[in-house]
Short mmCIF file of C-alpha atoms and ligand atoms in Angstrom, two decimals:
data_model
loop_
_atom_site.label_atom_id
_atom_site.label_comp_id
_atom_site.label_asym_id
_atom_site.label_seq_id
_atom_site.Cartn_x
_atom_site.Cartn_y
_atom_site.Cartn_z
CA MET A 72 143.61 227.64 156.50
CA SER A 73 142.43 225.29 159.22
CA LEU A 74 143.44 221.64 158.92
CA LYS A 75 140.84 220.58 161.44
CA PRO A 76 138.78 217.81 159.84
CA THR A 77 135.07 218.46 159.49
CA LEU A 78 132.89 216.96 162.15
CA HIS A 79 129.68 215.48 160.74
CA CYS A 80 126.92 216.27 163.21
CA ASN A 81 123.61 214.75 164.15
CA LEU A 82 120.47 216.37 162.76
CA ILE A 83 117.91 217.09 165.47
CA GLY A 84 114.90 219.34 164.90
CA GLY A 85 116.47 220.76 161.74
CA GLN A 86 119.73 221.74 163.52
CA TRP A 87 123.10 220.08 163.03
CA CYS A 88 124.19 219.24 166.59
CA GLU A 89 127.49 218.10 168.06
CA ALA A 90 127.43 215.30 170.62
CA ALA A 91 129.45 214.56 173.75
CA GLU A 92 131.61 212.08 171.82
CA VAL A 93 133.16 211.83 168.38
CA SER A 94 133.85 208.62 166.46
CA GLU A 95 136.39 207.97 163.72
CA ASN A 96 135.04 206.26 160.63
CA ILE A 97 137.77 203.75 159.69
CA ASN A 98 138.36 202.35 156.20
CA PRO A 99 138.47 198.52 156.40
CA SER A 100 140.66 198.44 153.24
CA ASP A 101 143.28 200.60 154.96
CA THR A 102 142.92 201.09 158.69
CA ARG A 103 145.26 204.12 158.61
CA ASP A 104 142.64 205.97 156.58
CA VAL A 105 140.07 207.88 158.65
CA VAL A 106 137.13 208.41 156.30
CA GLY A 107 135.66 211.12 158.51
CA LEU A 108 134.73 212.26 162.00
CA TYR A 109 131.16 211.76 163.18
CA ALA A 110 129.23 212.85 166.23
CA ARG A 111 128.49 209.99 168.60
CA GLY A 112 125.18 210.75 170.25
CA GLY A 113 123.84 209.36 173.50
CA ARG A 114 120.50 208.84 175.18
CA ASP A 115 119.82 212.58 175.58
CA ASP A 116 120.31 213.22 171.88
CA ALA A 117 117.98 210.34 171.01
CA GLU A 118 115.32 211.70 173.37
CA ARG A 119 115.58 215.20 171.91
CA ALA A 120 115.27 213.72 168.42
CA VAL A 121 112.11 211.81 169.36
CA ASP A 122 110.63 215.01 170.80
CA ALA A 123 111.49 216.89 167.60
CA ALA A 124 109.93 214.18 165.43
CA ARG A 125 106.79 214.18 167.61
CA ALA A 126 106.49 217.96 167.35
CA ALA A 127 106.90 217.86 163.57
CA PHE A 128 104.39 215.07 163.01
CA PRO A 129 101.02 216.92 163.04
CA ALA A 130 102.02 219.38 160.32
CA TRP A 131 103.95 216.87 158.21
CA SER A 132 101.13 214.33 158.33
CA GLN A 133 98.84 216.98 156.81
CA THR A 134 101.14 217.95 153.94
CA THR A 135 100.01 217.22 150.41
CA PRO A 136 101.19 214.11 148.59
CA GLN A 137 102.57 216.46 145.94
CA LEU A 138 104.90 218.16 148.43
CA ARG A 139 106.17 214.84 149.78
CA HIS A 140 106.61 213.54 146.25
CA ASP A 141 108.61 216.59 145.19
CA ILE A 142 111.00 216.42 148.14
CA LEU A 143 111.72 212.74 147.63
CA ALA A 144 112.10 213.19 143.87
CA ARG A 145 114.56 216.07 144.37
CA ALA A 146 116.59 213.95 146.80
CA ALA A 147 116.55 211.05 144.33
CA GLN A 148 117.96 213.30 141.62
CA GLU A 149 120.82 214.55 143.77
CA LEU A 150 121.66 211.05 144.95
CA ALA A 151 121.73 209.76 141.36
CA ALA A 152 123.87 212.69 140.22
CA ARG A 153 126.40 212.06 143.01
CA LYS A 154 126.50 208.27 142.85
CA GLU A 155 130.22 208.04 141.92
CA GLU A 156 131.28 210.31 144.79
CA LEU A 157 128.97 208.72 147.35
CA GLY A 158 129.75 205.22 146.07
CA ARG A 159 133.39 205.95 146.83
CA LEU A 160 132.48 207.10 150.34
CA LEU A 161 130.34 204.00 150.87
CA SER A 162 133.05 201.62 149.64
CA SER A 163 135.60 203.44 151.80
CA GLU A 164 133.64 202.94 155.00
CA GLU A 165 132.06 199.52 154.33
CA GLY A 166 134.61 197.78 152.12
CA LYS A 167 132.46 196.60 149.21
CA THR A 168 134.09 197.21 145.82
CA LEU A 169 133.66 200.57 144.10
CA PRO A 170 131.27 199.24 141.42
CA GLU A 171 129.20 197.65 144.21
CA GLY A 172 129.26 200.90 146.19
CA ILE A 173 128.21 202.99 143.20
CA GLY A 174 125.53 200.44 142.35
CA GLU A 175 124.14 200.66 145.87
CA VAL A 176 123.91 204.46 145.74
CA GLY A 177 122.13 204.17 142.38
CA ARG A 178 119.72 201.75 143.92
CA ALA A 179 119.04 204.11 146.83
CA ALA A 180 118.26 206.84 144.29
CA SER A 181 115.82 204.51 142.50
CA VAL A 182 114.16 203.66 145.81
CA LEU A 183 113.64 207.36 146.57
CA ALA A 184 112.24 207.99 143.09
CA PHE A 185 109.87 205.01 143.35
CA MET A 186 108.69 206.03 146.81
CA ALA A 187 108.15 209.62 145.61
CA GLY A 188 105.54 208.10 143.29
CA GLU A 189 104.06 206.03 146.09
CA ALA A 190 103.26 209.26 147.97
CA LEU A 191 100.76 209.88 145.17
CA ARG A 192 99.29 206.39 145.16
CA VAL A 193 98.05 205.82 148.71
CA PRO A 194 95.40 203.15 148.26
CA GLY A 195 91.92 203.09 149.78
CA ASP A 196 88.55 201.35 149.46
CA ARG A 197 84.92 202.40 149.33
CA MET A 198 82.08 199.92 149.77
CA ALA A 199 78.38 199.79 150.48
CA GLY A 200 77.79 199.17 154.20
CA LEU A 201 75.49 196.44 155.46
CA LEU A 202 72.94 198.75 157.11
CA PRO A 203 70.41 200.58 154.92
CA GLY A 204 71.92 203.86 153.66
CA SER A 205 75.33 203.11 155.16
CA GLU A 206 78.50 203.83 153.24
CA THR A 207 81.99 202.79 154.26
CA GLU A 208 85.46 204.00 153.49
CA VAL A 209 88.75 202.33 154.25
CA THR A 210 91.57 204.86 154.34
CA ARG A 211 95.22 204.82 155.31
CA GLU A 212 96.85 207.33 157.64
CA PRO A 213 100.44 207.86 158.74
CA LEU A 214 101.51 206.04 161.90
CA GLY A 215 103.39 208.83 163.66
CA VAL A 216 107.05 208.70 164.60
CA VAL A 217 109.05 205.87 163.07
CA GLY A 218 112.42 204.78 164.48
CA VAL A 219 114.76 203.42 161.81
CA VAL A 220 117.61 201.17 162.97
CA SER A 221 119.86 199.88 160.19
CA PRO A 222 122.84 197.53 159.80
CA TRP A 223 126.26 198.22 158.27
CA ASN A 224 126.14 196.01 155.19
CA PHE A 225 123.94 198.21 152.97
CA PRO A 226 124.79 201.62 154.43
CA ILE A 227 122.64 203.69 152.07
CA ALA A 228 120.14 201.34 150.36
CA ILE A 229 118.58 199.98 153.55
CA PRO A 230 118.18 203.40 155.21
CA ALA A 231 116.69 204.68 151.92
CA TRP A 232 114.14 201.89 151.65
CA LYS A 233 112.98 202.52 155.22
CA ILE A 234 113.12 206.33 155.39
CA ALA A 235 111.62 207.00 151.95
CA PRO A 236 108.29 205.17 152.49
CA ALA A 237 108.07 206.49 156.05
CA LEU A 238 108.24 210.06 154.74
CA ALA A 239 106.18 209.41 151.60
CA PHE A 240 103.21 208.31 153.70
CA GLY A 241 103.45 211.25 156.13
CA ASN A 242 105.42 209.89 159.09
CA THR A 243 108.33 211.58 160.81
CA VAL A 244 111.55 209.70 161.44
CA VAL A 245 114.42 209.27 163.88
CA PHE A 246 117.21 207.39 162.13
CA LYS A 247 120.01 205.51 163.90
CA PRO A 248 122.52 204.05 161.45
CA ALA A 249 125.03 201.34 162.36
CA GLU A 250 128.07 202.82 164.06
CA LEU A 251 130.45 201.33 161.49
CA VAL A 252 128.97 203.28 158.56
CA PRO A 253 127.88 206.79 159.55
CA GLY A 254 129.18 208.40 156.33
CA SER A 255 126.56 207.14 153.87
CA ALA A 256 123.83 207.72 156.45
CA TRP A 257 124.91 211.30 157.01
CA ALA A 258 125.06 211.98 153.25
CA LEU A 259 121.56 210.58 152.72
CA VAL A 260 120.11 212.69 155.55
CA ASP A 261 121.93 215.81 154.36
CA ILE A 262 120.46 215.36 150.87
CA LEU A 263 116.91 214.77 152.13
CA HIS A 264 117.19 217.72 154.52
CA ARG A 265 118.33 220.11 151.78
CA ALA A 266 115.65 218.74 149.44
CA GLY A 267 113.18 220.64 151.63
CA LEU A 268 112.09 218.60 154.65
CA PRO A 269 110.74 220.83 157.43
CA PRO A 270 112.69 220.77 160.74
CA GLY A 271 112.14 217.64 162.82
CA VAL A 272 110.63 215.53 160.02
CA LEU A 273 113.84 213.54 159.60
CA ASN A 274 116.30 213.34 162.49
CA LEU A 275 119.66 211.61 162.49
CA VAL A 276 121.23 210.33 165.69
CA MET A 277 124.51 208.51 165.17
CA GLY A 278 125.59 206.56 168.22
CA SER A 279 125.59 203.09 169.72
CA GLY A 280 122.88 200.48 169.37
CA SER A 281 122.40 200.02 173.09
CA GLN A 282 122.17 203.78 173.83
CA VAL A 283 120.53 205.48 170.86
CA GLY A 284 118.82 202.33 169.51
CA GLY A 285 117.73 201.44 173.04
CA VAL A 286 115.96 204.80 173.48
CA LEU A 287 114.15 204.51 170.13
CA CYS A 288 112.85 201.03 170.92
CA SER A 289 111.60 201.91 174.40
CA HIS A 290 110.50 205.58 174.11
CA PRO A 291 106.70 206.04 174.30
CA GLY A 292 106.99 208.82 171.69
CA VAL A 293 107.97 206.34 168.98
CA ASP A 294 105.09 204.52 167.28
CA ALA A 295 106.95 202.03 165.10
CA ILE A 296 110.41 200.55 164.61
CA SER A 297 111.80 199.37 161.31
CA PHE A 298 114.92 197.35 162.04
CA THR A 299 117.37 195.36 159.95
CA GLY A 300 120.16 193.44 161.62
CA SER A 301 120.93 190.21 163.41
CA VAL A 302 118.39 187.83 164.94
CA ALA A 303 119.87 188.36 168.42
CA THR A 304 119.39 192.14 168.25
CA GLY A 305 115.98 191.74 166.62
CA ARG A 306 114.70 189.58 169.47
CA ARG A 307 115.93 192.09 172.01
CA ILE A 308 114.35 194.98 170.18
CA ALA A 309 111.06 193.12 169.94
CA VAL A 310 110.92 192.82 173.73
CA ASP A 311 111.72 196.52 174.17
CA CYS A 312 109.08 197.49 171.61
CA VAL A 313 106.22 195.81 173.47
CA SER A 314 107.35 196.40 177.05
CA GLY A 315 106.53 200.11 177.34
CA SER A 316 103.19 201.91 177.61
CA VAL A 317 102.97 202.11 173.80
CA MET A 318 103.25 198.74 172.05
CA LYS A 319 105.11 199.66 168.90
CA ARG A 320 104.52 198.32 165.46
CA MET A 321 107.61 196.39 164.36
CA GLN A 322 109.24 195.33 161.17
CA LEU A 323 112.32 193.19 161.80
CA GLU A 324 114.49 191.98 158.93
CA MET A 325 117.14 189.62 160.19
CA GLY A 326 119.61 186.92 159.27
CA GLY A 327 119.68 184.06 156.82
CA LYS A 328 121.42 180.81 155.94
CA ASN A 329 120.34 180.80 152.36
CA PRO A 330 120.61 177.65 150.25
CA LEU A 331 121.38 177.38 146.56
CA VAL A 332 120.30 174.02 145.17
CA VAL A 333 122.15 172.78 142.09
CA LEU A 334 120.57 169.85 140.26
CA ASP A 335 122.23 167.43 137.83
CA ASP A 336 120.39 169.01 134.90
CA ALA A 337 121.62 172.56 135.68
CA ASP A 338 123.61 174.62 133.21
CA LEU A 339 126.97 174.30 134.95
CA ASP A 340 128.38 177.71 133.99
CA MET A 341 125.21 179.44 135.12
CA ALA A 342 125.17 177.50 138.40
CA VAL A 343 128.78 178.42 139.14
CA GLU A 344 128.08 182.08 138.40
CA CYS A 345 125.02 182.08 140.67
CA ALA A 346 127.01 180.37 143.41
CA VAL A 347 130.06 182.61 143.29
CA GLN A 348 128.10 185.84 142.86
CA GLY A 349 125.62 184.92 145.56
CA ALA A 350 128.07 183.64 148.14
CA PHE A 351 131.21 185.70 147.81
CA PHE A 352 130.57 189.04 146.19
CA SER A 353 130.13 191.96 148.60
CA THR A 354 132.48 189.79 150.71
CA GLY A 355 129.55 187.47 151.50
CA GLN A 356 128.16 190.19 153.76
CA ARG A 357 124.59 190.14 152.47
CA CYS A 358 121.60 188.80 154.32
CA THR A 359 120.55 187.15 151.04
CA ALA A 360 123.98 185.61 150.36
CA SER A 361 123.86 181.91 149.56
CA SER A 362 126.05 180.20 152.10
CA ARG A 363 124.85 176.60 151.59
CA PHE A 364 125.26 174.91 148.22
CA ILE A 365 123.13 171.77 148.09
CA VAL A 366 124.28 169.77 145.10
CA THR A 367 123.05 166.49 143.60
CA GLU A 368 125.52 163.66 143.08
CA GLY A 369 125.75 163.68 139.30
CA ILE A 370 127.03 167.28 139.05
CA HIS A 371 128.71 167.59 142.46
CA ASP A 372 132.35 167.05 141.51
CA ARG A 373 132.18 169.13 138.34
CA PHE A 374 130.45 171.93 140.25
CA VAL A 375 133.05 171.97 143.03
CA ARG A 376 135.94 171.96 140.54
CA ALA A 377 134.40 174.79 138.54
CA VAL A 378 133.64 176.92 141.61
CA ILE A 379 137.23 176.53 142.79
CA GLY A 380 138.44 177.44 139.30
CA ARG A 381 136.37 180.61 139.45
CA LEU A 382 137.57 181.46 142.97
CA GLU A 383 141.19 181.09 141.83
CA GLY A 384 140.61 183.94 139.40
CA LEU A 385 139.10 186.36 141.93
CA LYS A 386 141.18 189.16 143.38
CA VAL A 387 140.71 190.12 147.01
CA GLY A 388 141.90 193.67 147.52
CA HIS A 389 141.39 197.31 148.45
CA ALA A 390 137.76 198.18 147.77
CA LEU A 391 138.70 201.19 145.63
CA ASP A 392 141.31 199.45 143.45
CA ALA A 393 140.27 198.72 139.89
CA GLY A 394 140.37 194.97 139.41
CA THR A 395 139.33 194.07 142.95
CA HIS A 396 136.51 191.52 142.95
CA ILE A 397 136.16 191.09 146.70
CA GLY A 398 136.83 193.85 149.21
CA PRO A 399 137.79 193.41 152.87
CA VAL A 400 135.62 192.18 155.71
CA VAL A 401 133.95 195.14 157.44
CA ASP A 402 136.00 195.13 160.66
CA ASP A 403 138.25 193.06 162.87
CA LYS A 404 135.35 191.74 164.95
CA GLN A 405 133.61 190.30 161.89
CA LEU A 406 136.93 188.96 160.56
CA GLN A 407 137.45 187.08 163.83
CA VAL A 408 133.91 185.65 163.59
CA ASP A 409 134.62 184.46 160.04
CA LEU A 410 137.97 182.91 161.02
CA SER A 411 136.46 181.22 164.07
CA TYR A 412 133.77 179.60 161.90
CA ILE A 413 136.43 178.46 159.41
CA ALA A 414 138.26 176.79 162.32
CA ILE A 415 134.97 175.27 163.54
CA GLY A 416 134.29 173.80 160.08
CA VAL A 417 137.70 172.15 160.02
CA GLN A 418 137.19 170.79 163.57
CA GLU A 419 133.79 169.43 162.56
CA GLY A 420 135.43 167.43 159.79
CA ALA A 421 134.44 169.46 156.74
CA ARG A 422 137.09 169.77 154.03
CA LEU A 423 138.40 173.29 153.46
CA ALA A 424 138.63 172.92 149.69
CA TRP A 425 139.64 176.50 148.96
CA GLY A 426 140.83 179.66 150.72
CA GLY A 427 139.86 180.72 154.21
CA LYS A 428 143.18 182.39 155.07
CA PRO A 429 143.59 186.01 156.16
CA LEU A 430 145.66 188.00 153.68
CA ASN A 431 148.35 190.62 154.27
CA LEU A 432 148.15 193.05 151.38
CA GLN A 433 149.81 196.39 150.63
CA THR A 434 147.47 198.32 152.89
CA PRO A 435 146.56 197.16 156.42
CA GLY A 436 142.96 195.91 156.18
CA PHE A 437 140.68 193.03 157.09
CA TYR A 438 141.33 190.83 154.06
CA LEU A 439 140.15 187.25 153.86
CA GLN A 440 140.29 184.73 151.03
CA PRO A 441 136.83 183.39 150.23
CA ALA A 442 136.41 179.97 151.81
CA LEU A 443 134.73 176.90 150.34
CA PHE A 444 133.99 173.87 152.48
CA THR A 445 133.10 170.54 150.87
CA GLU A 446 132.04 167.19 152.38
CA VAL A 447 129.75 169.17 154.68
CA ASP A 448 127.12 167.40 156.69
CA ALA A 449 123.92 169.42 157.16
CA THR A 450 124.17 169.05 160.94
CA MET A 451 127.50 170.90 161.14
CA ARG A 452 127.45 174.40 162.61
CA VAL A 453 129.02 175.86 159.45
CA ALA A 454 125.97 174.61 157.56
CA ARG A 455 123.41 175.85 160.10
CA GLU A 456 124.55 179.16 161.60
CA GLU A 457 124.79 182.50 159.84
CA ILE A 458 128.45 183.47 159.49
CA PHE A 459 127.98 186.65 157.44
CA GLY A 460 131.29 186.39 155.63
CA PRO A 461 132.73 184.96 152.40
CA VAL A 462 132.29 181.36 153.55
CA ALA A 463 130.15 178.73 151.79
CA THR A 464 129.55 175.04 152.26
CA VAL A 465 128.82 172.28 149.75
CA THR A 466 126.60 169.37 150.79
CA ARG A 467 126.07 166.42 148.50
CA VAL A 468 122.52 165.05 148.13
CA LYS A 469 120.94 162.14 146.28
CA ASP A 470 118.11 163.88 144.42
CA PHE A 471 115.72 166.81 144.20
CA ASP A 472 113.53 165.66 147.09
CA GLU A 473 116.46 165.46 149.47
CA ALA A 474 117.69 168.85 148.24
CA LEU A 475 114.32 170.53 148.87
CA HIS A 476 114.06 168.96 152.31
CA MET A 477 117.55 170.17 153.23
CA ALA A 478 116.94 173.65 151.82
CA ASN A 479 113.95 174.00 154.14
CA ALA A 480 115.56 172.36 157.19
CA THR A 481 116.74 175.60 158.77
CA GLU A 482 115.47 178.09 161.31
CA PHE A 483 115.86 180.82 158.67
CA GLY A 484 113.72 181.58 155.62
CA LEU A 485 114.97 184.62 153.73
CA ALA A 486 116.13 183.74 150.20
CA VAL A 487 116.54 180.40 148.42
CA GLY A 488 117.73 179.51 144.95
CA ILE A 489 117.75 176.60 142.54
CA CYS A 490 119.71 176.02 139.35
CA THR A 491 117.92 173.59 137.06
CA THR A 492 116.66 173.28 133.49
CA SER A 493 113.64 171.25 134.65
CA LEU A 494 110.40 173.21 134.66
CA ARG A 495 108.87 170.57 136.91
CA HIS A 496 111.56 170.88 139.58
CA ALA A 497 111.72 174.68 139.32
CA THR A 498 107.95 174.96 139.75
CA HIS A 499 107.82 172.49 142.63
CA PHE A 500 110.69 174.32 144.34
CA LYS A 501 109.00 177.72 143.98
CA ARG A 502 105.82 176.31 145.53
CA HIS A 503 107.43 174.47 148.42
CA ALA A 504 110.42 176.56 149.44
CA GLN A 505 109.84 178.02 152.91
CA ALA A 506 111.31 181.43 152.22
CA GLY A 507 110.34 184.99 151.41
CA ILE A 508 112.29 185.04 148.15
CA VAL A 509 112.81 182.23 145.63
CA LYS A 510 115.19 182.51 142.71
CA VAL A 511 115.40 180.12 139.76
CA ASN A 512 118.68 180.26 137.82
CA GLN A 513 119.65 183.50 139.57
CA ALA A 514 121.90 184.27 142.52
CA THR A 515 119.97 184.44 145.81
CA SER A 516 121.23 187.98 146.37
CA GLY A 517 120.43 190.96 144.17
CA LEU A 518 116.82 192.11 144.33
CA ASP A 519 114.59 194.53 142.46
CA TYR A 520 113.63 197.67 144.37
CA HIS A 521 110.01 197.69 143.19
CA LEU A 522 109.15 194.27 144.64
CA PRO A 523 108.38 193.23 148.20
CA PHE A 524 111.30 192.06 150.30
CA GLY A 525 111.33 189.97 153.46
CA GLY A 526 111.55 186.45 154.83
CA ARG A 527 109.89 183.82 156.95
CA LYS A 528 110.66 181.99 160.18
CA ALA A 529 113.54 183.54 162.17
CA SER A 530 114.55 185.77 159.24
CA SER A 531 111.70 188.25 159.46
CA TYR A 532 108.93 189.57 161.61
CA GLY A 533 106.22 191.93 160.42
CA PRO A 534 105.09 193.18 157.02
CA ARG A 535 107.26 193.26 153.91
CA GLU A 536 109.54 196.11 152.93
CA GLN A 537 109.80 197.86 149.55
CA GLY A 538 107.65 198.26 146.50
CA ARG A 539 103.91 198.68 146.81
CA TYR A 540 103.89 196.52 149.93
CA ALA A 541 105.72 199.16 152.01
CA VAL A 542 102.40 200.95 152.57
CA ASP A 543 101.26 198.12 154.86
CA PHE A 544 103.87 198.91 157.47
CA TYR A 545 104.05 202.68 157.19
CA THR A 546 100.33 203.43 157.36
CA VAL A 547 97.51 202.54 159.69
CA VAL A 548 94.11 201.58 158.31
CA LYS A 549 90.94 203.44 159.30
CA THR A 550 87.43 202.13 158.60
CA ALA A 551 84.74 204.84 158.47
CA TYR A 552 80.93 204.28 158.40
CA THR A 553 78.48 206.98 157.33
CA SER A 554 74.68 207.00 157.23
CA VAL A 555 72.95 209.90 155.55
P1 LIG B 721 123.26 194.13 164.44
O1 LIG B 721 124.51 193.99 165.21
O2 LIG B 721 122.06 193.39 164.88
O3 LIG B 721 122.95 195.69 164.38
C1 LIG B 721 121.90 196.23 163.61
C2 LIG B 721 121.54 197.59 164.14
O4 LIG B 721 120.95 197.46 165.45
C3 LIG B 721 122.75 198.51 164.33
O5 LIG B 721 122.39 199.82 163.99
C4 LIG B 721 123.03 198.37 165.80
O6 LIG B 721 123.76 199.44 166.32
C5 LIG B 721 121.63 198.32 166.35
N1 LIG B 721 121.49 197.79 167.71
C6 LIG B 721 122.33 196.97 168.37
N2 LIG B 721 121.86 196.71 169.60
C7 LIG B 721 120.69 197.40 169.74
C8 LIG B 721 119.73 197.55 170.80
N3 LIG B 721 119.87 196.92 171.96
N4 LIG B 721 118.65 198.33 170.57
C9 LIG B 721 118.49 198.95 169.40
N5 LIG B 721 119.37 198.86 168.38
C10 LIG B 721 120.46 198.08 168.54
O7 LIG B 721 123.51 193.74 162.92
P2 LIG B 721 124.73 194.16 162.03
O8 LIG B 721 125.95 193.48 162.56
O9 LIG B 721 124.78 195.63 161.86
O10 LIG B 721 124.29 193.56 160.60
C11 LIG B 721 124.46 192.21 160.25
C12 LIG B 721 123.15 191.43 160.39
O11 LIG B 721 122.12 192.08 159.66
C13 LIG B 721 123.20 190.04 159.82
O12 LIG B 721 122.58 189.15 160.69
C14 LIG B 721 122.40 190.14 158.54
O13 LIG B 721 121.82 188.93 158.09
C15 LIG B 721 121.38 191.13 158.91
N6 LIG B 721 120.79 191.75 157.72
C16 LIG B 721 119.51 191.42 157.39
C17 LIG B 721 118.91 191.97 156.27
C18 LIG B 721 117.50 191.65 155.91
O14 LIG B 721 116.90 192.44 155.22
N7 LIG B 721 116.94 190.54 156.34
C19 LIG B 721 119.62 192.88 155.48
C20 LIG B 721 120.92 193.19 155.85
C21 LIG B 721 121.49 192.63 156.98
P3 LIG B 721 125.39 199.44 166.33
O15 LIG B 721 125.88 198.35 165.46
O16 LIG B 721 125.70 200.78 165.82
O17 LIG B 721 125.78 199.26 167.74
MG1 LIG B 722 126.95 194.94 164.71
#
C-alpha cells in the first residue's frame, strides 16, 4: 500500500492536471496538520484553462436550460449530502468552527439549488416598436468566459455563488481560488464536474493571485471577472481588466468597516447578541462583520459591560473541537495584521477593554482572543481601516443623528446595522444608511442566499451578486427589432 498522499490536481479542459509546483494546505488550528496536497499552477496553466473555456463556450452556451438546471441540481444534492464531511474539510483549512463550516457547505448547496432554478427563469421583454409594424424583443445571452477569483474567508459559499449563476446562464468558467483554501474549491469543482459538465465548461487553476489571477484579469479570452477580496487587489484587478484589447465586465466585492449602531431604547440582550455574533464569530473574518459599535450615551456603559461579560464566556480553540466558539485566525500573516492593529489602537489612546492577546493552546495554531476597544474616537485608524480579524471598537455618541452621521462617515459601504425599538429611527436609518445591506435588530453578517448582495462606495463595484439579481452580471442584453 502506498503512503504517498493524494495530490489534488487542477481541472483543465476536463482533465485533472498536475502543475510544476505543489502546495501544502495547512490547518490554522494545528500547523502540524497538512490537510492535503494541491497543485500550484502557473501562467501556462491559466492560459490553457482560458483556451479550454473558450473552446467549450459555443456548445455550452447553446445547451438547454433543462440540462444546465439538472447538472446544478445534481451537484446541489451531492453537496448537501456531504455537508458534514466537507464542512470538516472547510473548517480544517480555514479555521472557522465546525458548525460554521457545515453551515457554509449547506449554504453553498442551497445556492446551487437556487441557481439551478434560475437557469429556467431567464427573463426577457417583448414590446411594440415605435415604427409602424415594428416589434421588439429584449433577450439575455451568456457573456462568454468568466474568470472567478475568490478570497479565503468563505472557501465554498463564495465560489458557489459566482460559479453557479455563471454556468446557469450558459457561460464557461476559469476558477482561481485563494491559495490558502484550495480544499473546498477542489471539492466543489470535483462535484460539479462529476455532475455532468462537459470538458472545459468549468476549469480550476489553483495557484497564486499574481500569476494565475493576473492571467485571468489580462487575458483577451476572458470576457468578465467576478472577484471578491480586498480593496487593494480589487483596484489592481480593475486596471488589468480594462487595459487589454477586451475591456472586461467586472464585479468586485471588497472590504468593509461595518457599523452597528446601538440606541438607548435598544433591547440590551439583543444588541449584545448582534454585536458579538456580528463582530467576533467566524473569527471576525467576514466582509460583513461589524467592527464599529456606535453607541448612544444612555446605554453605553451597560452595553460595554454586557459585551465583555459575553466575551468572557466564549472559548477560542481548535476549529473542530466541540465547544469552540471562535476558531483561529486564518494564518500567521493575518494574525500579525490583527496584532499590529491592536498595538496601533493602544498607541492611539483607545482603551483595550477586553482580550487582544495571542493564545498558546494545546495545538500550535494562530489563536487570538477577541479584542474590544472602548473610548474610541472615530478618527482613529482602528475605527477607520478594515482589520479583518476579531477586533471591534466602541465609540460613544450623543444621539441618533450623530450615530447615523458616524455610521456613514467611512469610505466603505457594505453592511450596516442598528439595534433600536423605535420604528421612527429604524425607518430613518434604513432610508439614509449609505450601504448595500441594512439590518435592523440583526447582526450585520449572515445573509440570505436568495437576495441580492453587494455594497456601495469602496466596498463594491459592478452589479449585485446572488438571488435574481445575479442575471444582470452573468448575461448580456440584446435588443432585437423586427418589421414584417
Ligand atoms: P485578497 O488578498 O484581495 O485576495 C482575493 C483573491 O484575489 C485571492 O484569490 C488572491 O489570490 C487573488 N489575487 C491577489 N492578487 C491578485 C492579482 N494581482 N490579480 C488577480 N488576483 C489576485 O483578499 P483575501 O485576503 O483573500 O480576502 C480578504 C478580503 O476579502 C477582505 O478585504 C474582505 O473584506 C474581502 N471580502 C469581501 C467580501 C464581499 O463580498 N464584499 C466577501 C468576503 C471577503 P491569493 O490570495 O491566492 O494570492
Ligand atoms: Mg490574501
